[in-house]
XYZ file of C-alpha atoms in Angstrom:
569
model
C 144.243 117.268 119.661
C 142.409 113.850 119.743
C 140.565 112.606 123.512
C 139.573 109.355 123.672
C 135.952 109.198 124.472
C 133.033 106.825 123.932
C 130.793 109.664 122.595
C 129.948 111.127 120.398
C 131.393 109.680 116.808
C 129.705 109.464 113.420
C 127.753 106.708 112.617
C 128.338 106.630 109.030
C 131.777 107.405 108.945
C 133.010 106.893 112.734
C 135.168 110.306 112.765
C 134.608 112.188 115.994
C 131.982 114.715 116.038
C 132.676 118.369 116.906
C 130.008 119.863 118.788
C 128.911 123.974 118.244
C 126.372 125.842 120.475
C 123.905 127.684 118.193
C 120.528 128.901 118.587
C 117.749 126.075 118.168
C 113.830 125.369 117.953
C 112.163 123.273 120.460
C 109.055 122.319 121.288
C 108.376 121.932 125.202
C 107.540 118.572 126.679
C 105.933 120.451 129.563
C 104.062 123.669 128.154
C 100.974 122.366 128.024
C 100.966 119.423 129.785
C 102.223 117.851 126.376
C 104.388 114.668 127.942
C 101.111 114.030 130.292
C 98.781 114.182 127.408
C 101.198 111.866 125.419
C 101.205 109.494 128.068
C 97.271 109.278 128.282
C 97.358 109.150 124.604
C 100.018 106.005 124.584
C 97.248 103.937 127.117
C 94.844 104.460 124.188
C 97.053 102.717 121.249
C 97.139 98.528 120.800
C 100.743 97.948 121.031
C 102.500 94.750 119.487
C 103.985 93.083 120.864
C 102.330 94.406 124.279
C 106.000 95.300 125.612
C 106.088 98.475 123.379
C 103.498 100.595 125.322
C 105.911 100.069 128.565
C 108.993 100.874 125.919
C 108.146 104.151 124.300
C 106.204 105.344 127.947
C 109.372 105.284 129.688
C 111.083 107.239 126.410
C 108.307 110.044 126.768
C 108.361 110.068 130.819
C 112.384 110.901 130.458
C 112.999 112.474 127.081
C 113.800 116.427 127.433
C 112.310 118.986 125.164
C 112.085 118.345 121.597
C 114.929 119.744 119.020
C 113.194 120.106 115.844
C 115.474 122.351 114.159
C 119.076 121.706 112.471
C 121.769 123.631 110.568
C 121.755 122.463 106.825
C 121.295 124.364 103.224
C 119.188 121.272 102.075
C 116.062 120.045 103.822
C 112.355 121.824 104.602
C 113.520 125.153 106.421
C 111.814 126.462 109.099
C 110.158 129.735 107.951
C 111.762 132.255 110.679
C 112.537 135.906 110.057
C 114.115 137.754 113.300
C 114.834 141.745 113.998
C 118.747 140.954 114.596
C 118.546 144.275 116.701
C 115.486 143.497 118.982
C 115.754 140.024 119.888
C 118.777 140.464 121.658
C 116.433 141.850 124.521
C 112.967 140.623 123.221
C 111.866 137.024 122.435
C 108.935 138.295 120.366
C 111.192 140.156 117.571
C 110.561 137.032 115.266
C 107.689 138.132 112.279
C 104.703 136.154 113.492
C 102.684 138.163 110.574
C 99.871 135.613 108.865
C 100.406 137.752 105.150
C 104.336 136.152 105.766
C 103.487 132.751 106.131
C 100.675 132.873 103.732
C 103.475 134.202 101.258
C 106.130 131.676 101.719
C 103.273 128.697 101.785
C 102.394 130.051 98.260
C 106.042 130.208 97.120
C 107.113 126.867 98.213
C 103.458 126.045 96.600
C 105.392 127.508 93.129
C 108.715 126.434 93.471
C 109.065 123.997 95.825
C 110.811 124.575 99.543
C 114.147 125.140 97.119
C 113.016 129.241 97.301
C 113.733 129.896 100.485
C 117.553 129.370 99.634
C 117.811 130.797 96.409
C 115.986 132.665 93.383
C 115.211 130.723 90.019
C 117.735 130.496 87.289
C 116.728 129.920 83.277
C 117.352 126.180 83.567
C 114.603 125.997 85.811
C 116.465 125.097 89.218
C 117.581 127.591 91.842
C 120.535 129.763 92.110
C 121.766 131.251 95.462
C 120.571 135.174 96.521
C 122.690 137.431 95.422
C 122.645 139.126 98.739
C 120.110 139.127 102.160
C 118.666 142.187 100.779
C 117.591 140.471 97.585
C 116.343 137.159 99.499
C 114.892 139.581 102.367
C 112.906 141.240 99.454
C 111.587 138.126 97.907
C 111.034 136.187 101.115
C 109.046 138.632 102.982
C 106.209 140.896 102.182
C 107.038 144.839 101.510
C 104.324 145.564 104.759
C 105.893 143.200 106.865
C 108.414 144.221 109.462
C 109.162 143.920 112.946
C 106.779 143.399 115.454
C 108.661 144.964 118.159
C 110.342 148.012 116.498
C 108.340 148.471 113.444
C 111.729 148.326 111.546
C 112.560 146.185 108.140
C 115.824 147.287 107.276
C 117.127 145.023 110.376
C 115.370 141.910 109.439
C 117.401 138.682 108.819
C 116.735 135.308 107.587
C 117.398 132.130 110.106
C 118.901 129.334 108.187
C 117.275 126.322 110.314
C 115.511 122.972 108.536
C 113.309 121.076 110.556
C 114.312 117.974 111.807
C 113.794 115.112 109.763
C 112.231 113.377 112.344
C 109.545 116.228 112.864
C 108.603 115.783 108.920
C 107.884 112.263 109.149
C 105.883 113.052 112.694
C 103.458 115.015 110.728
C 103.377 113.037 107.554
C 99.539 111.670 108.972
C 98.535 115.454 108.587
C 99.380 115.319 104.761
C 98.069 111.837 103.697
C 94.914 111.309 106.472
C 92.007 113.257 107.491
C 91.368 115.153 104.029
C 87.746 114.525 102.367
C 89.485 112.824 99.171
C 91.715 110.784 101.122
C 91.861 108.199 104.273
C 89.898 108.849 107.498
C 92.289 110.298 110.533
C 93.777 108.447 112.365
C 95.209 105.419 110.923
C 94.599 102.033 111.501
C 97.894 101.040 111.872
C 101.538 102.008 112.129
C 104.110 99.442 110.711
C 107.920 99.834 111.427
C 111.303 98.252 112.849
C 111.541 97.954 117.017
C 113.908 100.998 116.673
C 110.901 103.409 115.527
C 110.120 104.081 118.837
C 112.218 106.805 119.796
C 111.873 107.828 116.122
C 108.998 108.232 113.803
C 105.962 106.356 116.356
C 107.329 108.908 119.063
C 107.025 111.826 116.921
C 104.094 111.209 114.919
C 102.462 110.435 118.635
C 103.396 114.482 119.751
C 102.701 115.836 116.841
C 98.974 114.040 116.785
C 98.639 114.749 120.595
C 99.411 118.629 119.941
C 97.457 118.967 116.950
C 94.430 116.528 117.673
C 94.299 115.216 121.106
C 95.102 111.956 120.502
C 97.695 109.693 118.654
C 97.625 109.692 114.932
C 97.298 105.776 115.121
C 95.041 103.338 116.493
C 97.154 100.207 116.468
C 101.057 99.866 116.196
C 102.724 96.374 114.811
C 106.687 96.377 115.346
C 109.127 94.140 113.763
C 112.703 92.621 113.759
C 115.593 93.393 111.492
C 116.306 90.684 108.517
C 119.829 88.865 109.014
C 121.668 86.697 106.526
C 121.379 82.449 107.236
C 124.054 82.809 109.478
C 122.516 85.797 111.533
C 124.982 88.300 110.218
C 123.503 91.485 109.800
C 122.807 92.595 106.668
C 125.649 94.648 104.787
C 126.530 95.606 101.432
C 130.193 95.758 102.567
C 130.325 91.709 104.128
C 128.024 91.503 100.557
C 125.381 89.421 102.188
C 122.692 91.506 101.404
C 119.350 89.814 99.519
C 117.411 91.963 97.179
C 113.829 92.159 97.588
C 113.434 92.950 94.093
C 116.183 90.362 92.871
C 113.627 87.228 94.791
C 110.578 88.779 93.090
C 112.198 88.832 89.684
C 113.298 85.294 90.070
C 110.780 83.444 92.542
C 107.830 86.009 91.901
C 106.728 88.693 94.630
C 104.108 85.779 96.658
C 107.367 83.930 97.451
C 108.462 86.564 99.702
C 105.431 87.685 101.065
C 105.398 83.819 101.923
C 108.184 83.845 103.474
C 107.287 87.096 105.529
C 104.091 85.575 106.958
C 105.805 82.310 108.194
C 108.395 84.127 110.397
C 107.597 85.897 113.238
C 108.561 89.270 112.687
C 108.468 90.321 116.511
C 111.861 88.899 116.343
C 115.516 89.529 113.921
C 114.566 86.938 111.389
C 117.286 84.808 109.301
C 116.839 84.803 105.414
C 118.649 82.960 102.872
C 118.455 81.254 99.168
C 118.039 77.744 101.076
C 115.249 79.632 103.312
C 113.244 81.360 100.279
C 113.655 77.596 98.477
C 111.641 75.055 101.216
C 109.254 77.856 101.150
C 109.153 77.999 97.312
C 108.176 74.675 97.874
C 104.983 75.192 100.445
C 103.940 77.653 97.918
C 103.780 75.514 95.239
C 101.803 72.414 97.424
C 99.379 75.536 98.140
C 99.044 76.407 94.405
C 98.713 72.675 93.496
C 96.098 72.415 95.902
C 93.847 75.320 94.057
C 95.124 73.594 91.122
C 92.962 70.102 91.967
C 90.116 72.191 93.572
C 89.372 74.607 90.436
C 90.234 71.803 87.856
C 87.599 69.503 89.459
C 85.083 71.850 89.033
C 84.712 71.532 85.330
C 80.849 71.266 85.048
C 80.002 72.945 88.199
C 77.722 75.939 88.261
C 77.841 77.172 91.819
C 74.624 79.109 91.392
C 72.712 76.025 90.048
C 74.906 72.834 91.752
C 75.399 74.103 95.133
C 74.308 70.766 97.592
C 72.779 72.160 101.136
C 74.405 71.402 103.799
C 72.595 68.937 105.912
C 72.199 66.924 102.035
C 75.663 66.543 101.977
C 78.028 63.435 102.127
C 79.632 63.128 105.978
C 82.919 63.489 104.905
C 81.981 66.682 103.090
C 80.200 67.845 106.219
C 83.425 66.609 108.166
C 85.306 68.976 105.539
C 83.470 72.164 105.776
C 82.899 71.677 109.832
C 86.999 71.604 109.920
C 87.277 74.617 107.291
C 84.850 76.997 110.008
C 86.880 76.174 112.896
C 90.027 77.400 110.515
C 88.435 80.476 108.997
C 87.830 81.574 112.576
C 91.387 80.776 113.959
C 92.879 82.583 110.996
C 90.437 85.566 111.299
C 91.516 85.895 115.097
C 95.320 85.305 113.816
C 94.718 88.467 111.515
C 93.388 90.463 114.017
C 96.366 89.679 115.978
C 99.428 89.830 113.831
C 100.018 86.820 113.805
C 100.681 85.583 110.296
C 103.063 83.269 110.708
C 100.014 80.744 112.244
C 97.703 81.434 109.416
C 100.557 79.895 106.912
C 101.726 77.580 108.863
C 97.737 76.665 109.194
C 97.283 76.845 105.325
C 100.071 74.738 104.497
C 99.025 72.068 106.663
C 95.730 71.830 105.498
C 96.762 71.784 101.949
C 99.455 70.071 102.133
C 98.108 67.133 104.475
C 94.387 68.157 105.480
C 93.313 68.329 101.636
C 96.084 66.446 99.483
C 96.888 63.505 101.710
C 93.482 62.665 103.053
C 90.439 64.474 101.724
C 91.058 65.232 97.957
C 93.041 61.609 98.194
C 89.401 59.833 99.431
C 86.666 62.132 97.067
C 88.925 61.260 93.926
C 86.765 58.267 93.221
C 83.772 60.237 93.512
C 85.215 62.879 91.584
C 86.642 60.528 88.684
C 83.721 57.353 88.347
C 80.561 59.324 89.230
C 77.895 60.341 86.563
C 78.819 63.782 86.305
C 75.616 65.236 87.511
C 75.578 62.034 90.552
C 74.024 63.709 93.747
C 77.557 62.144 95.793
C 79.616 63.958 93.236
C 77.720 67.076 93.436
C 77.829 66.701 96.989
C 82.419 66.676 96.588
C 82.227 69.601 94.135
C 80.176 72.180 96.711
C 83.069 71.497 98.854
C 85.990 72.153 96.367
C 83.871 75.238 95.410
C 83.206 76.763 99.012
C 87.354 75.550 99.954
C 88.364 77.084 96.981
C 86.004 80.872 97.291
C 87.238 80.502 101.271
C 90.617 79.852 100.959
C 91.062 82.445 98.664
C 89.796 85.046 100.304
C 91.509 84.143 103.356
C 95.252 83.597 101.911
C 94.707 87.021 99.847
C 96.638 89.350 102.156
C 99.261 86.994 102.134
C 99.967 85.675 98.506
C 97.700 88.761 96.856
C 99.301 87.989 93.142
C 98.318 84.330 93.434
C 95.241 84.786 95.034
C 94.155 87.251 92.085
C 94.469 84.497 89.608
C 92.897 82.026 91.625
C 89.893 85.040 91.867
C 89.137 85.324 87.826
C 89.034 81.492 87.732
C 86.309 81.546 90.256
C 84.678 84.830 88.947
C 84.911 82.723 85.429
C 82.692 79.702 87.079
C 80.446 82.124 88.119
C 79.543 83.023 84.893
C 81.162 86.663 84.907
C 83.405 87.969 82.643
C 87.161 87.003 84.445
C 89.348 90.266 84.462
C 86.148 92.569 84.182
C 85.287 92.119 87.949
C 86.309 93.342 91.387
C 89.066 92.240 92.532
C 89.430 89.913 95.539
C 90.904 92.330 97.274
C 87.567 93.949 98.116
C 86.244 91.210 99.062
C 85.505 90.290 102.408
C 86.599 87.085 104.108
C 83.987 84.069 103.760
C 81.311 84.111 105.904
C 80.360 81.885 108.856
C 79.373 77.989 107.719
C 75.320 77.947 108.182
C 75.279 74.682 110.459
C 75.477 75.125 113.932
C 79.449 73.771 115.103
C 79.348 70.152 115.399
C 82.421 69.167 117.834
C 80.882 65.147 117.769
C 81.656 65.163 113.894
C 85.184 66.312 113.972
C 86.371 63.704 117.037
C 84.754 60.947 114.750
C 86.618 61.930 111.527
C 90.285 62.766 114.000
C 89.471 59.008 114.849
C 89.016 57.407 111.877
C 92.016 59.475 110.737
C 94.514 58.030 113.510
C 93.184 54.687 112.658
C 93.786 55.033 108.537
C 97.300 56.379 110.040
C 98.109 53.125 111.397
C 96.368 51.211 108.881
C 98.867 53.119 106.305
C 101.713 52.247 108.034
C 100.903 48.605 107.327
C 100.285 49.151 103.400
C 103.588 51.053 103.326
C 105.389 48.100 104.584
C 103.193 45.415 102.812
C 104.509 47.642 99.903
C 108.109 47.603 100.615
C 107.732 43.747 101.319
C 106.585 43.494 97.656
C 102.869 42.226 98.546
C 101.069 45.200 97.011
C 102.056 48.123 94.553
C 99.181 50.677 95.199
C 96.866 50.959 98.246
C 94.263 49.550 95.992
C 95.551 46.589 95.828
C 94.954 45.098 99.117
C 92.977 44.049 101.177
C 93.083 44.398 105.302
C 91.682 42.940 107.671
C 91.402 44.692 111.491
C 91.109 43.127 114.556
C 90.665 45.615 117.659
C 88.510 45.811 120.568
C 84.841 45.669 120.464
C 84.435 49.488 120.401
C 86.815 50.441 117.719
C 85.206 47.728 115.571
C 81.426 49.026 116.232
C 83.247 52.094 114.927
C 84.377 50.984 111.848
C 81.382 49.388 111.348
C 79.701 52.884 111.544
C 80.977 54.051 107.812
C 79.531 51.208 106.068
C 80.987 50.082 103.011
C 82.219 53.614 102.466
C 85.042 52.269 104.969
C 86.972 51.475 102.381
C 87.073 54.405 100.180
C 88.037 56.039 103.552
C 91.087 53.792 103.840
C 91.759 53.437 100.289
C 91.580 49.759 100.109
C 89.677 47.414 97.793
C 88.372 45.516 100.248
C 88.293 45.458 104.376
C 87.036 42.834 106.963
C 86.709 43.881 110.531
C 87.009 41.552 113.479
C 88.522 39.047 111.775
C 91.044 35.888 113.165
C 94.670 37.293 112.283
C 97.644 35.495 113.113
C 100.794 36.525 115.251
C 102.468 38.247 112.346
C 99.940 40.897 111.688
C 101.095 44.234 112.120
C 100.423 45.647 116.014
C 100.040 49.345 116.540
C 102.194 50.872 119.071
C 99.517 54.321 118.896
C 96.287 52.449 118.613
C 96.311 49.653 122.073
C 94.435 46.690 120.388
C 94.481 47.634 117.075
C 95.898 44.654 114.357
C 96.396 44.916 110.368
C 97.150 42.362 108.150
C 97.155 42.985 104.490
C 97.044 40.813 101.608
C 96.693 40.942 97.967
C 93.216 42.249 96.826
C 91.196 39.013 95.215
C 89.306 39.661 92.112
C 90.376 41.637 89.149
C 91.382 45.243 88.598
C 88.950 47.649 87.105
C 90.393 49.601 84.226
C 87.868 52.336 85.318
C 88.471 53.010 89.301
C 91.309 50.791 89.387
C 89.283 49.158 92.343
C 89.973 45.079 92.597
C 86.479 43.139 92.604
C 84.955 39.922 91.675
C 82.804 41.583 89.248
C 84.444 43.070 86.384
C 83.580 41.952 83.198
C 80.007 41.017 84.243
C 78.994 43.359 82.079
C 79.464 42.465 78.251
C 79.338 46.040 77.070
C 81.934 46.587 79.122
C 84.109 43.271 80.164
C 86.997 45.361 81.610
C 85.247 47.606 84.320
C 83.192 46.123 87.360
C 79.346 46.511 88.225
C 79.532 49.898 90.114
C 81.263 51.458 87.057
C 79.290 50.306 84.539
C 75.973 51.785 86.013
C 77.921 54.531 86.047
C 78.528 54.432 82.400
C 75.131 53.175 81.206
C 73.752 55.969 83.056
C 76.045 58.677 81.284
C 74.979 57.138 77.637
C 71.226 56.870 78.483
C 71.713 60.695 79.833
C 74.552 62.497 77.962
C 74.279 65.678 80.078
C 75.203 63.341 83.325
């Protein structure tokens, strides 16, 4: 008959489970002070998140003894041979002989654990014993036989496997500690949250019994992946995502992406709409390398390479700002915590680099002689952003970051696909200047300011006053300070702001633009007088100065007379 009762019921199928008492393996939490040791060894693990050394301590403090054997005919049997007449009154009738177990080692060594359940056949498979007395005769040595009565004929097999849960304990004793292999223990152990009364619970006995210790130094945890909705994932609601179907379509770095923005502490939500905004990051990250590599056309890093105290100060800005984020994402690393090294990369590629930096060296880049100390001085920063940022996104987007490699090995001057990879590289060192906090407030200034300043172009722009940036020209009234520091970058000011031309302190009337960030600060823009260089697309008064030349203005034809007198610049 049926009873209602909340346990126990098969997972799989959710039929009621009938329960037998039969004879069974354990291993004692309590013989040898093996739950104490366990608990000493937890204290010496990094847990994360921090909450799992309290979790799987209170699962060793109350678990009972450990049940490593079950009733199957498929599995890794447990090698045990018992004198069916002795051990009714003797514990110590089971063959405990070395020659045995160096016999079935070298038959399972043959033929795979598959023996111990049946003899081979002529298609090269197993067939079941014929009888005990023929398995009896093939398991077990002719000089082996009962320890207690000395008797064979009484011998019988015990059909146990080992729990599955013991193999995968003890799996560290097959891949670590060998000389040809990884050093014991491992660095880390990477699983779902419900792995602690599982495998990190039974690899953590089995290393304590064996070795002392755990078989892990550090243990990561993570969430289980839901649909968009937060559904669990099910092949019977159908809302199951294939790892391998995004990688076919998207490419592999799109989900590795996509892993390293959530955190994983947690369940985490995935969906087509998901995996596309961050197809999108990953491609303003690969348009990013994309400027930085193609810029260096020219550039021979181990002949080019500007020092850095002879560098422009926005370069120096640049690389101060890139140290304080190889550090952060170093410590992130260390910690886990991947989702703040691409959140970090994608804002400084995506606004860091492409809306302000890249945006401001362009002219340099593009009107420069081509060997111009300023433009030399822009190119050892795409080349050190570029070698950095590779090495530091690596673990993340590894595919990507092994093409960016080769290009980089290339510029070198080594042969690209012929070299080590960049995945045995280490991460970039420290920058060589001392940190320089005063040179990162300055440039975070200037950068609120050109924030403000933009908002005024944008609506000059909608207003129909200007098309590009580079057509106007502003003029900024503010108080006394901010103007001495404006008047600190020089003329550079506005190559900074992207302007043709800039006045500071200037009368402007009531209409100018107020910002509501910046208390004082006043933009008006206007038309940029003058004419528009074909060549920088800068508006001056003196293009076509130059006959040679009588569509480009003064600064770009040095530039040009310099390149002809030197081809090579």
């Amino acid at each position: 008959a049926d009873y209602p009762h909340s346990y126990p019921h098969c997972w799989r199928c959710a039929g009621p489970i009938l329960f037998r008492a039969t004879p069974q393996w354990f291993i004692s939490m309590d013989a040898g002070e093996l739950r104490r040791r366990a608990l000493d060894a937890v204290q010496q693990v990094r847990w994360h998140p921090a909450s799992g050394e309290a979790r799987i301590r209170n699962m060793v403090e109350s678990r009972p003894d450990w049940c490593i054997s079950r009733q199957r005919t498929w599995g890794v049997p447990i090698p045990a041979v018992v004198c069916a007449t002795c051990i009714e009154n003797d514990e110590h009738a089971f063959i405990r002989d070395l020659s045995f177990f160096e016999h079935i080692e070298a038959l399972f060594l043959a033929e795979g654990s598959d023996a111990w359940f049946g003899a081979p056949d002529q298609a090269g498979g197993h067939r079941p014993y014929a009888n005990e007395a023929e398995r009896l005769a093939r398991l077990v040595p002719a000089d082996v036989s009962c320890p207690v009565c000395g008797r064979r004929d009484r011998l019988q097999v015990h059909d146990h496997i080992v729990d599955v849960w013991f193999e995968s304990g003890v799996s560290h004793a097959a891949l670590l500690g060998h000389e040809d292999r990884l050093p014991w223990p491992a660095d880390l152990y990477l699983e779902g949250h419900d792995q602690y009364r599982g495998w990190f619970q039974s690899s953590l006995l089995v290393g304590v019994q064996s070795q002392g210790r755990a078989p892990y130094r550090t243990v990561v945890t993570h969430g289980f992946t839901l649909d968009g909705e937060g559904r669990k994932m099910s092949k019977s609601q159908g809302n199951v995502i294939s790892p391998q179907e995004i990688a076919s379509r998207s490419g592999g770095d799109i989900l590795r992406l996509w892993v390293a923005m959530i955190d994983f502490l947690d369940d985490m939500r995935l969906s087509p709409e998901i995996l596309e905004r961050n197809a999108e990051a990953y491609r303003k990250i690969r348009n990013t390398f994309r400027y930085l590599l193609g810029n260096l056309h020219g550039f021979d890093p181990n002949r080019d390479l500007v020092a850095y105290e002879s560098l422009e100060e926005i370069d120096r800005w640049a690389l101060q700002l890139f140290e304080q984020l190889r550090q952060r994402w170093i410590e992130a690393y260390e910690h886990h915590q991947y989702h703040a090294i691409h959140q970090g990369l994608h804002q400084f590629c995506a606004v860091t680099l492409s809306a302000f930096y890249l945006d401001v060296i362009k002219d340099r880049l593009y009107t420069s002689p081509l060997i111009a100390p300023e433009r030399r001085s822009a190119q050892t920063v795409l080349w050190r952003l570029a070698d950095g940022l590779c090495r530091l996104m690596a673990p993340l987007v590894p595919f990507t970051a092994e093409e960016i490699w080769q290009e980089i090995e290339t510029l070198r001057g080594r042969e690209a696909w012929a070299t080590a990879t960049v995945h045995t590289e280490r991460f970039p060192e420290p920058l060589e200047a001392a940190p320089n906090p005063a040179l990162l407030e300055r440039w975070t200034h200037l950068i609120s300011v050109r924030n403000e300043i933009n908002r005024s172009l944008e609506a000059a722009r909608r207003e129909g006053k200007i098309g590009s940036s580079l057509e106007s020209a502003i003029t900024i009234d503010a108080h006394p300070e901010l103007l001495s520091f404006l008047r600190s970058f020089g003329d550079a000011l506005r190559f900074y702001l992207l302007t043709s031309e800039v006045r500071l302190g200037a009368t402007i009337d009531e209409t100018a633009a107020r910002s509501e960030v910046i208390p004082g600060l006043a933009v008006a823009v206007q038309h940029a007088s003058g004419t528009k260089c074909e060549r920088c697309w800068h508006w001056t008064s003196d293009v076509g100065q130059d006959t040679d030349w009588p569509t480009i203005c003064g600064r770009c034809s040095r530039s040009v007379r310099s390149m002809a007198a030197s081809p090579e610049a």
